[in-house]
Short mmCIF file of C-alpha atoms and ligand atoms in Angstrom, two decimals:
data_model
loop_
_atom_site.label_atom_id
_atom_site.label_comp_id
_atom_site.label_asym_id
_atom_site.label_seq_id
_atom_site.Cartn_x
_atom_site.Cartn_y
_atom_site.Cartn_z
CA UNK Z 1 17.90 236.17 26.44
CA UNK Z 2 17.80 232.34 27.22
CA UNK Z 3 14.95 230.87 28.36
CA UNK Z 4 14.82 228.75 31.06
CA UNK Z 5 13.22 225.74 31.49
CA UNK Z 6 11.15 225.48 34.60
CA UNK Z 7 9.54 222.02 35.41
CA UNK Z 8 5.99 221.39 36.17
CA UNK Z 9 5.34 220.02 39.01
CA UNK Z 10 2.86 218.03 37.10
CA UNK Z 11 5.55 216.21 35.12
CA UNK Z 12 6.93 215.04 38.46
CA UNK Z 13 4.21 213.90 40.11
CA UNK Z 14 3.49 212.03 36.39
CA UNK Z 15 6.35 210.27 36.76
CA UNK Z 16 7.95 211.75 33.71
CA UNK Z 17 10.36 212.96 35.39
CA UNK Z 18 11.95 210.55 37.71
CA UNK Z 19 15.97 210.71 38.24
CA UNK Z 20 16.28 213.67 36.19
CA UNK Z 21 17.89 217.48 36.88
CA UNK Z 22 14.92 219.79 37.35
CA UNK Z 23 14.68 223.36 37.97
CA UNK Z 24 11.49 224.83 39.61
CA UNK Z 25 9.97 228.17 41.41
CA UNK Z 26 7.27 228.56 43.78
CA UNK Z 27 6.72 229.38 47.44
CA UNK Z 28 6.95 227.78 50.81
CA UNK Z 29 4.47 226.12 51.58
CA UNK Z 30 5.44 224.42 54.10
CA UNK Z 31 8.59 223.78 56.24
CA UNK Z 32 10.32 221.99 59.06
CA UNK Z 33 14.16 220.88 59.61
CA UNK Z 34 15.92 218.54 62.00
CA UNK Z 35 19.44 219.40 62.46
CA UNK Z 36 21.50 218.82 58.94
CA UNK Z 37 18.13 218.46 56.90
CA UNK Z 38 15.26 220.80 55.82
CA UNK Z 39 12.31 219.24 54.58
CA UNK Z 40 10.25 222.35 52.32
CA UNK Z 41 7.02 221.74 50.75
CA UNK Z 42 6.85 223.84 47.60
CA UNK Z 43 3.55 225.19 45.88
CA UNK Z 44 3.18 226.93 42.93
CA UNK Z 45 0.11 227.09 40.33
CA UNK Z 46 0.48 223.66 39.50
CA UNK Z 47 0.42 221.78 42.91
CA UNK Z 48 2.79 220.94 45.61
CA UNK Z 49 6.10 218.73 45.94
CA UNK Z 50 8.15 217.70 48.65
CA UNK Z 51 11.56 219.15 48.23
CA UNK Z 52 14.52 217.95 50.76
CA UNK Z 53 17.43 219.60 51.38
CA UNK Z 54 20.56 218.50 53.08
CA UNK Z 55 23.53 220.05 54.64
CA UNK Z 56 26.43 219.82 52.37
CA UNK Z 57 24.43 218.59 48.68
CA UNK Z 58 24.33 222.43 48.45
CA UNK Z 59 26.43 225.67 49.25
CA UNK Z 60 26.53 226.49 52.81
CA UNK Z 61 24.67 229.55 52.71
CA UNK Z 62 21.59 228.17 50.81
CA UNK Z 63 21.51 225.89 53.48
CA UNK Z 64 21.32 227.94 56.06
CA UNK Z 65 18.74 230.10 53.67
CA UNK Z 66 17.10 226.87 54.11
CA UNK Z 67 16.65 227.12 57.20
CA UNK Z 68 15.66 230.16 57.89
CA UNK Z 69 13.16 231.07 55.17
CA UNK Z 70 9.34 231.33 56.55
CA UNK Z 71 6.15 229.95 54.96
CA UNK Z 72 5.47 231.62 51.52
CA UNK Z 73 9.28 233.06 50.84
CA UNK Z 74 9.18 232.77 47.20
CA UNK Z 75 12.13 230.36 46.02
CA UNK Z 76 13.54 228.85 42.97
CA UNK Z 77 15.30 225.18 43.73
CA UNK Z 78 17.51 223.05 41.66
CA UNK Z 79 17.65 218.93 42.03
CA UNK Z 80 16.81 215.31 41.48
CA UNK Z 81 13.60 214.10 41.17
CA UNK Z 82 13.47 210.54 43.38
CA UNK Z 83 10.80 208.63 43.98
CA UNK Z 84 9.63 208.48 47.38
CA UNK Z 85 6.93 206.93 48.58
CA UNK Z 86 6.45 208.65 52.26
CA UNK Z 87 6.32 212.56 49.99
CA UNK Z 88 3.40 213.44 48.93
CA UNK Z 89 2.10 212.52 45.29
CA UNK Z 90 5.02 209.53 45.92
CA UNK Z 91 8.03 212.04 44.08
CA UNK Z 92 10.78 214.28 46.32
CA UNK Z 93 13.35 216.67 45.05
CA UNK Z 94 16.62 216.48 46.42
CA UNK Z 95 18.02 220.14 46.41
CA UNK Z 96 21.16 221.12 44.94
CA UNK Z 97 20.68 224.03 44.68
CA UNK Z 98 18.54 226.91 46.57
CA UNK Z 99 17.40 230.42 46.13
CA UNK Z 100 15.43 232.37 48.05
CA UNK Z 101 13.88 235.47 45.76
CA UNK Z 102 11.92 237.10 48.82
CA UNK Z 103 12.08 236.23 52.68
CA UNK Z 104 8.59 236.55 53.82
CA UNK Z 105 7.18 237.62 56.99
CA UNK Z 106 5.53 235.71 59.49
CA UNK Z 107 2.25 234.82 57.11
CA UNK Z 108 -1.03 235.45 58.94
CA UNK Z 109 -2.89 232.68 58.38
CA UNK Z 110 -2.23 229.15 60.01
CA UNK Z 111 -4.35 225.83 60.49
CA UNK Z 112 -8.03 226.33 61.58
CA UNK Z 113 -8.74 229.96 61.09
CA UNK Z 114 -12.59 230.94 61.08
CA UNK Z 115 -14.20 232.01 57.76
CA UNK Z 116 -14.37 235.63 58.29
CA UNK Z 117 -10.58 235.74 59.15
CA UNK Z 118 -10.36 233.98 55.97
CA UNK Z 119 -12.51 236.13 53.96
CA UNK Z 120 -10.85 239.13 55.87
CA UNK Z 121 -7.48 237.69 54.08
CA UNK Z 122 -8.75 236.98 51.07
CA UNK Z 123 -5.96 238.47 49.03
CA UNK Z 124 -3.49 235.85 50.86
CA UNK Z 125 -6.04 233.05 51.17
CA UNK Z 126 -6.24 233.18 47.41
CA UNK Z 127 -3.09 231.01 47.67
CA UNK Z 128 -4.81 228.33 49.11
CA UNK Z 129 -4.85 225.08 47.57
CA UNK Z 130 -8.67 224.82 48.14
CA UNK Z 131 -8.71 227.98 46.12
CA UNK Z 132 -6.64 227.11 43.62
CA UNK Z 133 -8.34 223.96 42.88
CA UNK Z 134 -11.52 226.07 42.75
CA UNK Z 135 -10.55 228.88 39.84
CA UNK Z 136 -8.82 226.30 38.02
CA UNK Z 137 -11.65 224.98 37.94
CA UNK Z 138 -13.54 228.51 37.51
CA UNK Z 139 -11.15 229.20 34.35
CA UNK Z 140 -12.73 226.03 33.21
CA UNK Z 141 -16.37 226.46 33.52
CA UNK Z 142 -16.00 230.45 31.80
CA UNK Z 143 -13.54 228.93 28.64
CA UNK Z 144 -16.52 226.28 28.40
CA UNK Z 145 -19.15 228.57 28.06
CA UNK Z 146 -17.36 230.54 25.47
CA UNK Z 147 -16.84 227.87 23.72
CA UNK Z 148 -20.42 225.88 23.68
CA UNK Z 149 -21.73 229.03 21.90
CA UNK Z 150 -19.41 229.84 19.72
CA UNK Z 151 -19.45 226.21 18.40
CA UNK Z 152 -23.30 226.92 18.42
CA UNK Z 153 -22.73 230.00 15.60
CA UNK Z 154 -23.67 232.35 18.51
CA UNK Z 155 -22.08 236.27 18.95
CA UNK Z 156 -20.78 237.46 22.00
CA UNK Z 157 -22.80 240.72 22.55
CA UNK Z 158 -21.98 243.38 25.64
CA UNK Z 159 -25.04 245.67 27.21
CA UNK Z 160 -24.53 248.29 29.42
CA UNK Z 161 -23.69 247.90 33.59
CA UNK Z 162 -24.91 251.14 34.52
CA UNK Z 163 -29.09 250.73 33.28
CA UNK Z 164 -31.81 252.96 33.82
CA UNK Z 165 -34.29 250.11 34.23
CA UNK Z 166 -34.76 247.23 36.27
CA UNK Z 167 -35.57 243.83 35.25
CA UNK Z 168 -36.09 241.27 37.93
CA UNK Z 169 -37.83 243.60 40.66
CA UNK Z 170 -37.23 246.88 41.67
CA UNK Z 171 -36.12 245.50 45.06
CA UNK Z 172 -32.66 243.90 44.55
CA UNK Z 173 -31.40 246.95 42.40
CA UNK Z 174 -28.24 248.99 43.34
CA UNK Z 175 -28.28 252.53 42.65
CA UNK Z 176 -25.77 254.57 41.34
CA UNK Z 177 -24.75 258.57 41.68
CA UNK Z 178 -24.92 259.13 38.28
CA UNK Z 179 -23.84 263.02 37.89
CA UNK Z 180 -26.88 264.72 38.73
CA UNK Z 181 -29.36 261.95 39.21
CA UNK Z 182 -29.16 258.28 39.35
CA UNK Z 183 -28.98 255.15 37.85
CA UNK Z 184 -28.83 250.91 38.78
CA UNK Z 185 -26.11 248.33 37.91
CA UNK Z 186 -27.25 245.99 35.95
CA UNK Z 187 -29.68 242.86 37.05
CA UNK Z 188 -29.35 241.82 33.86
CA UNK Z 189 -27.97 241.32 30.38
CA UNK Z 190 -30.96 240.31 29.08
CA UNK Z 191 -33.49 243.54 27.91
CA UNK Z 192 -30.53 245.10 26.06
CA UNK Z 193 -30.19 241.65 24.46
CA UNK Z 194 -33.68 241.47 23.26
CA UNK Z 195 -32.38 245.05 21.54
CA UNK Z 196 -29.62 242.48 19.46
CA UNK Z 197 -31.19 239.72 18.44
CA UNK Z 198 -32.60 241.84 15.74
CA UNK Z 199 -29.54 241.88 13.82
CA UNK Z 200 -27.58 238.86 15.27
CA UNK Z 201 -30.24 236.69 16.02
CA UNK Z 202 -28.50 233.92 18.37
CA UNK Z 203 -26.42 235.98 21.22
CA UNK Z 204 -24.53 235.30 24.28
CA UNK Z 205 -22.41 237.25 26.93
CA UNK Z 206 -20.92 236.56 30.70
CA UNK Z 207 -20.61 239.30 33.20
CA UNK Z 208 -21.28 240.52 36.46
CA UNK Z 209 -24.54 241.49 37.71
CA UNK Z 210 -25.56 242.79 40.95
CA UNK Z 211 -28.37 242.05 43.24
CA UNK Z 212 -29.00 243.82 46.70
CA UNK Z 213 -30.23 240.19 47.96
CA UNK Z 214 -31.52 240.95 51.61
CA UNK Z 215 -30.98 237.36 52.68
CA UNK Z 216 -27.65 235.98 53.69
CA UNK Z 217 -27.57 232.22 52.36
CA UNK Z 218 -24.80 229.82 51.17
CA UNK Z 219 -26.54 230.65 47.57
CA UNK Z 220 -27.10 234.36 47.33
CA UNK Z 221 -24.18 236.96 46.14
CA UNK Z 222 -24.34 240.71 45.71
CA UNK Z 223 -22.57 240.46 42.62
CA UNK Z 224 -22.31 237.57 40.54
CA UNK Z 225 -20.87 236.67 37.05
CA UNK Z 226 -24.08 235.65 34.83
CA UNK Z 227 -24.04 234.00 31.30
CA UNK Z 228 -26.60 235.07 29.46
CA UNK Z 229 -28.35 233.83 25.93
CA UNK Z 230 -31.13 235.01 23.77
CA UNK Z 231 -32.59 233.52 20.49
CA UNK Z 232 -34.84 235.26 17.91
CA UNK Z 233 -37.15 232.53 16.30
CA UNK Z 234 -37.14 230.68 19.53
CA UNK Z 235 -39.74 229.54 21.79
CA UNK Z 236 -39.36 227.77 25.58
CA UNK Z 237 -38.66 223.87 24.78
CA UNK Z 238 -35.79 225.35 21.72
CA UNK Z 239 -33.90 227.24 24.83
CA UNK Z 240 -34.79 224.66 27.89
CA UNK Z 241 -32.87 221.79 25.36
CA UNK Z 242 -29.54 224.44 24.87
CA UNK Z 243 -29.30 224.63 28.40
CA UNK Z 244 -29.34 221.35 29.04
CA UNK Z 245 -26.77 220.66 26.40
CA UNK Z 246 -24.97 223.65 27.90
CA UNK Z 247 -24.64 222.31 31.79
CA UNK Z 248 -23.50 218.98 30.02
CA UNK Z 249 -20.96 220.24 27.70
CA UNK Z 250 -19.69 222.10 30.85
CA UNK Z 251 -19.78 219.20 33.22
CA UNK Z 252 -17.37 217.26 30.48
CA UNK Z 253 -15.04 219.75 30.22
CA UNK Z 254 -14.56 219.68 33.91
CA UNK Z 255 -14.30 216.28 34.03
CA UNK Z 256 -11.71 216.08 31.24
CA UNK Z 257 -9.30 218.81 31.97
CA UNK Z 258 -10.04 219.06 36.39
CA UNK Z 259 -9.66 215.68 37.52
CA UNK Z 260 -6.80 216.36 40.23
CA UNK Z 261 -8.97 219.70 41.41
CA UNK Z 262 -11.86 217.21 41.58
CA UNK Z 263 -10.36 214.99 43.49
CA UNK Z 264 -8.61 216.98 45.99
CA UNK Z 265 -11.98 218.86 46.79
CA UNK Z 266 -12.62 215.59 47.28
CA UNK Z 267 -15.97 215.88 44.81
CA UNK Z 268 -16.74 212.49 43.68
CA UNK Z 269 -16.48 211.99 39.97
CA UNK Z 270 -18.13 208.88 39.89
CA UNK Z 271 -21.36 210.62 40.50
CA UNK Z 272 -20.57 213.46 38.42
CA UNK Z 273 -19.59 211.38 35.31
CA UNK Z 274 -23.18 209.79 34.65
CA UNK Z 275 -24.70 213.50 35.27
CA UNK Z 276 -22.58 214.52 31.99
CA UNK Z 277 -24.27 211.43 30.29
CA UNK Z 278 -28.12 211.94 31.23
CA UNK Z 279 -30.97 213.86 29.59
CA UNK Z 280 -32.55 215.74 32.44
CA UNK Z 281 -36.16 215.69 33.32
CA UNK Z 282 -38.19 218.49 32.52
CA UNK Z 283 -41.74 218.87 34.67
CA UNK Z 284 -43.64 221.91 35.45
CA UNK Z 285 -43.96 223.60 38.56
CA UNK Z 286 -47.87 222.11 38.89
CA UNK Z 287 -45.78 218.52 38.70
CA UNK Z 288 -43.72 219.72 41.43
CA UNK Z 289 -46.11 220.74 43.63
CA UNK Z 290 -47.62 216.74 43.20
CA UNK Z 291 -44.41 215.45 44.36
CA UNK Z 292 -44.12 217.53 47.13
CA UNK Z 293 -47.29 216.88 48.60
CA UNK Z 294 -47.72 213.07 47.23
CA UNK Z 295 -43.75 212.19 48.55
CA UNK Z 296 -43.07 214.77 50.97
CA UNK Z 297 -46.81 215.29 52.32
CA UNK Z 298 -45.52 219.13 52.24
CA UNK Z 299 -48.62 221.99 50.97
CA UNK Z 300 -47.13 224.55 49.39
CA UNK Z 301 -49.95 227.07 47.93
CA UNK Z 302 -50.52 227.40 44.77
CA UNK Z 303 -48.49 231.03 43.55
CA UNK Z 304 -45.37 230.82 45.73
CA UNK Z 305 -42.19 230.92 43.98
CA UNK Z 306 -40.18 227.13 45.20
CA UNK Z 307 -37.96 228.23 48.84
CA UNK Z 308 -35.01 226.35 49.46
CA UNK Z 309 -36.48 224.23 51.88
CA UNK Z 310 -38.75 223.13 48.62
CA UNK Z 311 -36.29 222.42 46.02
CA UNK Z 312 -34.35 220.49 48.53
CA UNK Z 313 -37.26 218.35 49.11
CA UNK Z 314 -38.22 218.12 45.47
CA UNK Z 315 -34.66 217.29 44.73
CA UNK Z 316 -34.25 214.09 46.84
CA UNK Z 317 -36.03 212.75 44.22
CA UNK Z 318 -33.82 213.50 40.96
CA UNK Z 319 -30.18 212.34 40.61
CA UNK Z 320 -29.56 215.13 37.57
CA UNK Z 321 -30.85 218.45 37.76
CA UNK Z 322 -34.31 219.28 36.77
CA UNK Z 323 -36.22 221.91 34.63
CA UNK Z 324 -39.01 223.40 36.11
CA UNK Z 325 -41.18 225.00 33.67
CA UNK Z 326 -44.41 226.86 34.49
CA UNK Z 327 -44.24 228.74 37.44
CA UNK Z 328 -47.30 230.91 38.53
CA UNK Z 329 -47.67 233.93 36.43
CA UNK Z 330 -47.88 236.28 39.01
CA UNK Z 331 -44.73 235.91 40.87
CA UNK Z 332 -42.96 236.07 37.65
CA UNK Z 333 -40.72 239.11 36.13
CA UNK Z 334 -43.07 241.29 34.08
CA UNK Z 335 -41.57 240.52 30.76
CA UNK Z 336 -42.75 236.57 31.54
CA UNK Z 337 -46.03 235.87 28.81
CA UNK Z 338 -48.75 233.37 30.32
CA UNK Z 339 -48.82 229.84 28.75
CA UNK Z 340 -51.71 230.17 26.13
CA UNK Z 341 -52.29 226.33 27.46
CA UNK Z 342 -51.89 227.55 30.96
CA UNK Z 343 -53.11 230.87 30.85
CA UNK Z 344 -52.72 230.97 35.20
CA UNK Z 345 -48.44 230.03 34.50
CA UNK Z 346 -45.70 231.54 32.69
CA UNK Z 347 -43.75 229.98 29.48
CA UNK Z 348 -40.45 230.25 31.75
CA UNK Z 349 -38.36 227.66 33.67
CA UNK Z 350 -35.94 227.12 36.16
CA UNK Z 351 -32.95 224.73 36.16
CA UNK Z 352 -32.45 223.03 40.04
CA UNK Z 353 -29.50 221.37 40.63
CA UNK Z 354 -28.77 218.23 43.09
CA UNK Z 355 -27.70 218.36 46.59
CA UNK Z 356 -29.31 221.60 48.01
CA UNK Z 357 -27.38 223.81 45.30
CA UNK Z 358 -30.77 225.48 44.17
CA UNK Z 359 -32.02 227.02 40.99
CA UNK Z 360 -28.65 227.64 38.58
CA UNK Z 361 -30.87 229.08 35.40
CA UNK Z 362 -33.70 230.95 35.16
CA UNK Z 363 -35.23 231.67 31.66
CA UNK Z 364 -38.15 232.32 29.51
CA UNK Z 365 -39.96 233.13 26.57
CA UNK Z 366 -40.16 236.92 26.19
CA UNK Z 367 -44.00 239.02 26.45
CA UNK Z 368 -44.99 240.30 22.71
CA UNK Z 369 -47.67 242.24 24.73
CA UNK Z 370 -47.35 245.47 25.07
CA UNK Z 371 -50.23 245.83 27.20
CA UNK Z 372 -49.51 243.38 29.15
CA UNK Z 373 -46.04 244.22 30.13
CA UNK Z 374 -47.30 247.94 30.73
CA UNK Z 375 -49.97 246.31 32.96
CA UNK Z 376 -47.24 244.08 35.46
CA UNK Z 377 -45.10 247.47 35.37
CA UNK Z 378 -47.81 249.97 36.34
CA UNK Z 379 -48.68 246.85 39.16
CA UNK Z 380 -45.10 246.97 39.96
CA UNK Z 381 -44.78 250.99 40.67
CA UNK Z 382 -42.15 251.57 37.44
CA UNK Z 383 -42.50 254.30 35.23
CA UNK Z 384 -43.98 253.15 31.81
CA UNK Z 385 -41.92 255.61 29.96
CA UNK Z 386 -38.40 254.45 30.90
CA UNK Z 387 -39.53 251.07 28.76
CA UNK Z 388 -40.39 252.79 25.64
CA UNK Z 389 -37.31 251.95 24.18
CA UNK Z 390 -37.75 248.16 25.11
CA UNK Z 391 -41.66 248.38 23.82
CA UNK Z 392 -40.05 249.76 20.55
CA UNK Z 393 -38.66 246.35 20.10
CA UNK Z 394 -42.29 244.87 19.73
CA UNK Z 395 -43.13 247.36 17.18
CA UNK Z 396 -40.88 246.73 13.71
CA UNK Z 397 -40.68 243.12 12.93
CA UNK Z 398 -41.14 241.36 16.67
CA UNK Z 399 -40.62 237.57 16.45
CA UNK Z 400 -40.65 234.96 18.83
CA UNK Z 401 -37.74 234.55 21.29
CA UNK Z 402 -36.62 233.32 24.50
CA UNK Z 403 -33.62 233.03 26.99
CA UNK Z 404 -31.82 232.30 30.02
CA UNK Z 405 -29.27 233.26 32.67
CA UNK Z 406 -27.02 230.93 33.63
CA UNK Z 407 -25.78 231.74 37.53
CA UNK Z 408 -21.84 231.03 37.16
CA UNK Z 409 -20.83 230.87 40.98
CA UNK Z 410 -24.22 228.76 41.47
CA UNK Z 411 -23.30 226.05 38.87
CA UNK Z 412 -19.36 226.06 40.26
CA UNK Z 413 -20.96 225.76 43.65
CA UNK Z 414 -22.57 222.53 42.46
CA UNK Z 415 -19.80 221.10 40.37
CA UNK Z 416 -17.20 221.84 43.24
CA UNK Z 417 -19.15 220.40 45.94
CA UNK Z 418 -18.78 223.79 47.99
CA UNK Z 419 -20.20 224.76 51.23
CA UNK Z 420 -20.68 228.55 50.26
CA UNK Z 421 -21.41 230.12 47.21
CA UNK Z 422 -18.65 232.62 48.47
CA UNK Z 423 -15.74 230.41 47.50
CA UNK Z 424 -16.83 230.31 43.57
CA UNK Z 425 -15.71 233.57 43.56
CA UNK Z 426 -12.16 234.97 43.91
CA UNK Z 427 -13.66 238.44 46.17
CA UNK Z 428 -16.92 238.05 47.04
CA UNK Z 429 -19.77 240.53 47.85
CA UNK Z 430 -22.32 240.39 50.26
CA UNK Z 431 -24.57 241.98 52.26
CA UNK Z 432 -22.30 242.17 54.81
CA UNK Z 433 -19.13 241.81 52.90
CA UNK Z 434 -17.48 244.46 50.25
CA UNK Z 435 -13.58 244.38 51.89
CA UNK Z 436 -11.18 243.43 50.35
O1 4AD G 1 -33.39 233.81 37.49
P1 4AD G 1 -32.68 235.10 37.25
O2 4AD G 1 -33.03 236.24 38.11
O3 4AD G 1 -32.91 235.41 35.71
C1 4AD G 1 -32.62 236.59 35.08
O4 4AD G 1 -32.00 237.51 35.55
C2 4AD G 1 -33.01 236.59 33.63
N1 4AD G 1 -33.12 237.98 33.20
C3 4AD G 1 -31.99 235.82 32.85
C4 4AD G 1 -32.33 235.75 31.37
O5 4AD G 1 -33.37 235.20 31.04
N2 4AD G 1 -31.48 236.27 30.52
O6 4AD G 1 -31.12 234.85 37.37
C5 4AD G 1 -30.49 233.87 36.59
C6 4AD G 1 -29.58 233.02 37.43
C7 4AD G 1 -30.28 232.29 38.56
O7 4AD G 1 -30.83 231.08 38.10
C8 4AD G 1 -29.15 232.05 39.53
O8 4AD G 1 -28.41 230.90 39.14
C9 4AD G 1 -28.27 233.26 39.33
O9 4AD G 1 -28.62 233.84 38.10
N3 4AD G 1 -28.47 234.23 40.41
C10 4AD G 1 -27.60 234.44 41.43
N4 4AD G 1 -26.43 233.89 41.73
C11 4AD G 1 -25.79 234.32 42.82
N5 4AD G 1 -26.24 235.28 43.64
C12 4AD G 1 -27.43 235.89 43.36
N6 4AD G 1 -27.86 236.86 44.17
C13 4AD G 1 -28.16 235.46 42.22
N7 4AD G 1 -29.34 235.84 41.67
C14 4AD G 1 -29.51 235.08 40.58
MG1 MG G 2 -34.78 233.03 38.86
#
C-alpha cells in the first residue's frame, strides 16, 4: 500500500507551501458559488483554508459536486497553493481536482444558536473551531502534567472510582447501586493516595471525579478531570512551591506549542507570557481578609470559606494567581491538621487564579491525629469504622506528607479565557445537564 501524502494546512498557511501541488481532506466548512466558480472553505484538525474551484480547471462532474455538496460533506481536494491576500490566513487552493467522500445533510447548526442548542449538539458542535482550539489546547495542558511529574521522579498511581468513603463532605457525593447496597464515585484521588506513598513516596494521577455541586456557576462541574499529587516527607511550603512550578511549567507549554489556538480565542498572550515568568504570592487567608476590608472596605467574618464574589475582589489586586494558605479550621475537610502556629487555621491552601476564574488547587498537609480526624468525622455524621483502613495508615511508620488537586477544566478555563467552565470539557455534566 502507498501512502499518500496529505498536506497540512499548517504548511500552507506557513508559507511553505506556496505554488506547489497539494493534496488535502477535510470537510466543508463553508460554501458559496457564483455561476462558473465555487468558493469552499475547508476545515480539518489543523485549521481552515480557502479552496476555489472553477468550472473547467476540473472534470465536469466534480464541478458540479462542487456545487452541490452542503456544509460538512467530507471531501478530499487536489491543487495549487497561491497566495491570496483577500483568503483567509493570506493562502487559496485552486482545485484541480475534487472528491466528495460523503454528501451531508442539511447540518443543524448555523450562526447564532443559543448555548443549550449548542450543548444539545454537542457531538456536532465538537467540530467547532472554538472547540477545536480549546482541546488542542486541552491535549496540551494533560501531556504537560504528565510530563512535569515524571521529570519530577514521580509515579503515576490509579485509586479506585467507585469508594466507600467520602472525602470533601458527605454532601456533593454521588451514590452508586452497588449490587445489594451502595457505594459513591469518587471525590477524590487523594485518601487512596495517602495508602501509596508508603511504597512510592512521590505520586501523581489525573482522572475524573464527581461532585453533586448544587449550584449552577460558570465554575462548578458534576464531573471533572482532577490531577492529583501526594508526597511522603513533605510538609505545606514543599507542595505550595510544586504547584507553583506546576501552573508555570503548564502555562509555557501552552504558550510554546498553542499560539494560533491562543490567538484565535483571542486570549492575549502578552499578559499570559509574564504570568509563566513570575513567582506567585503566597498570603494566608487572615492576609486576605486585611485586603478585603482595608481595599475593598468588604467584612467578611472570620470562618467563612472565600465566595466568588470574595476572590474576585481579592483578585483585583494580584496580576498572577495567589496561594492562600490558612483557611479557618473548621470549614476545612476533616483530614486538614490545625497550624501548630495557628492552632484556630489549617496547614492547607488554595491556589486563585486572575480574572474571576476562582480557586484552581486546593491542598494540604495531611492530619497524623487519629483522634482528631475521628472527632471532625463523628461532627460530620460518618461512620468511624469505614476509615479504619485510612487510620491504619497512621499506625506503621506515618511520616509527614501533604498534597493537592489540581482542577483541570478550572485551570483551562483560565488559560483559555472562557466564559463557562463547560467548554473545557468535550461533554460536560451538570446539574442540569447529563445528554449527550
Ligand atoms: O479543593 P478540592 O475539593 O480538593 C480536594 O479534593 C483534595 N482532596 C485534593 C487533594 O489534596 N488531593 O478540589 C481540588 C480542585 C479545586 O481547587 C478545583 O479547581 C477543582 O478541584 N474542583 C472542581 N472543578 C470543577 N467542578 C467542580 N465541581 C470542582 N470541585 C473542585
Ligand atoms: Mg477546595
Amino acid at each position: 500500500m502507498t501512502v499518500e501524502v496529505i498536506t497540512r494546512i499548517t504548511d500552507i498557511l506557513d508559507g511553505k507551501k506556496t505554488g506547489e501541488k497539494v493534496k488535502l481532506r477535510g470537510w466543508i466548512y463553508r460554501t458559496r458559488s457564483s455561476g462558473n466558480i465555487v468558493f469552499i472553505v475547508l476545515r480539518n484538525s489543523d485549521g481552515i483554508i480557502q479552496a476555489t474551484i472553477k468550472k473547467g480547471n476540473l472534470p465536469e462532474n466534480e464541478f458540479e459536486d462542487a456545487e452541490k455538496a452542503l456544509i460538512e460533506s467530507s471531501i478530499e481536494i487536489e491543487g495549487i497553493v497561491k497566495e491570496d491576500k483577500r483568503a483567509p490566513g493570506g493562502h487559496e487552493i485552486q482545485v484541480t481536482n475534487f472528491r466528495v467522500i460523503h454528501f451531508a445533510e442539511v447540518f443543524p447548526i448555523t450562526k447564532d444558536q443559543s448555548p443549550e442548542f449548542l450543548l444539545d449538539n454537542r457531538h456536532l458542535w465538537l467540530r467547532s473551531q472554538k472547540l477545536t482550539s480549546v482541546f488542542k489546547i486541552r491535549s496540551t495542558v494533560v501531556g504537560a502534567i504528565h510530563k512535569f511529574f515524571r521529570e519530577q521522579g514521580f509515579y503515576e498511581f490509579d485509586a479506585p472510582i467507585l469508594q466507600p468513603n467520602q472525602c470533601e463532605g458527605g454532601s456533593t457525593l454521588f451514590e452508586v447501586k452497588y449490587y445489594d447496597t451502595k457505594t459513591y464515585l469518587s471525590q477524590s484521588w487523594q485518601l487512596y493516595a495517602e495508602a501509596a506513598i508508603f511504597s512510592l513516596e512521590k505520586i501523581y494521577n489525573m482522572g475524573p471525579t464527581f461532585r453533586a455541586e448544587r449550584s449552577k456557576t460558570s465554575r462548578h462541574l458534576s464531573e471533572f478531570w482532577m490531577a492529583e499529587m501526594e508526597v511522603a516527607w513533605a510538609h505545606l511550603d514543599d507542595v505550595i512551591q510544586i504547584a507553583k512550578d506546576e501552573v508555570r511549567f503548564i502555562l509555557h507549554e501552552v504558550l510554546d506549542k498553542n499560539k494560533r489556538e491562543l490567538d484565535f480565542l483571542k486570549r492575549d498572550r502578552e499578559k499570559l507570557q509574564p504570568i509563566a515568568e513570575t513567582e506567585f504570592p503566597t498570603i494566608t487567608y487572615r492576609e486576605a481578609l486585611k485586603i478585603l476590608k482595608e481595599k475593598e472596605n468588604m467584612d467578611v467574618p472570620w470562618g467563612k470559606d472565600l465566595r466568588t464574589i470574595e476572590e474576585n475582589k481579592l483578585m483585583k489586586h494580584f496580576e498572577t494567581p495567589v496561594v492562600v494558605t490558612n483557611y479557618p479550621l473548621e470549614a476545612m475537610a476533616f483530614y486538614k491538621p490545625p497550624d501548630p502556629k495557628d492552632p484556630e487555621t489549617a496547614l492547607c491552601f488554595d491556589m486563585i487564579a486572575p480574572d474571576g476564574y476562582g480557586e484552581i488547587i486546593g491542598g494540604s498537609e495531611r492530619s497524623l491525629d487519629i483522634e482528631y480526624m475521628k472527632r471532625r468525622l463523628r461532627e460530620m455524621g460518618e461512620k468511624i469504622e469505614n476509615y479504619e483502613w485510612y487510620f491504619d495508615l497512621r499506625k506503621y511508620g506515618s511520616v509527614p506528607h501533604a498534597g493537592y488537586g489540581l482542577g483541570v477544566e478550572r485551570l483551562i478555563a483560565w488559560i483559555c479565557g472562557l466564559d463557562n467552565i463547560k467548554d473545557a470539557i468535550p461533554f460536560p455534566r451538570t446539574m442540569t445537564r447529563y445528554k449527550p
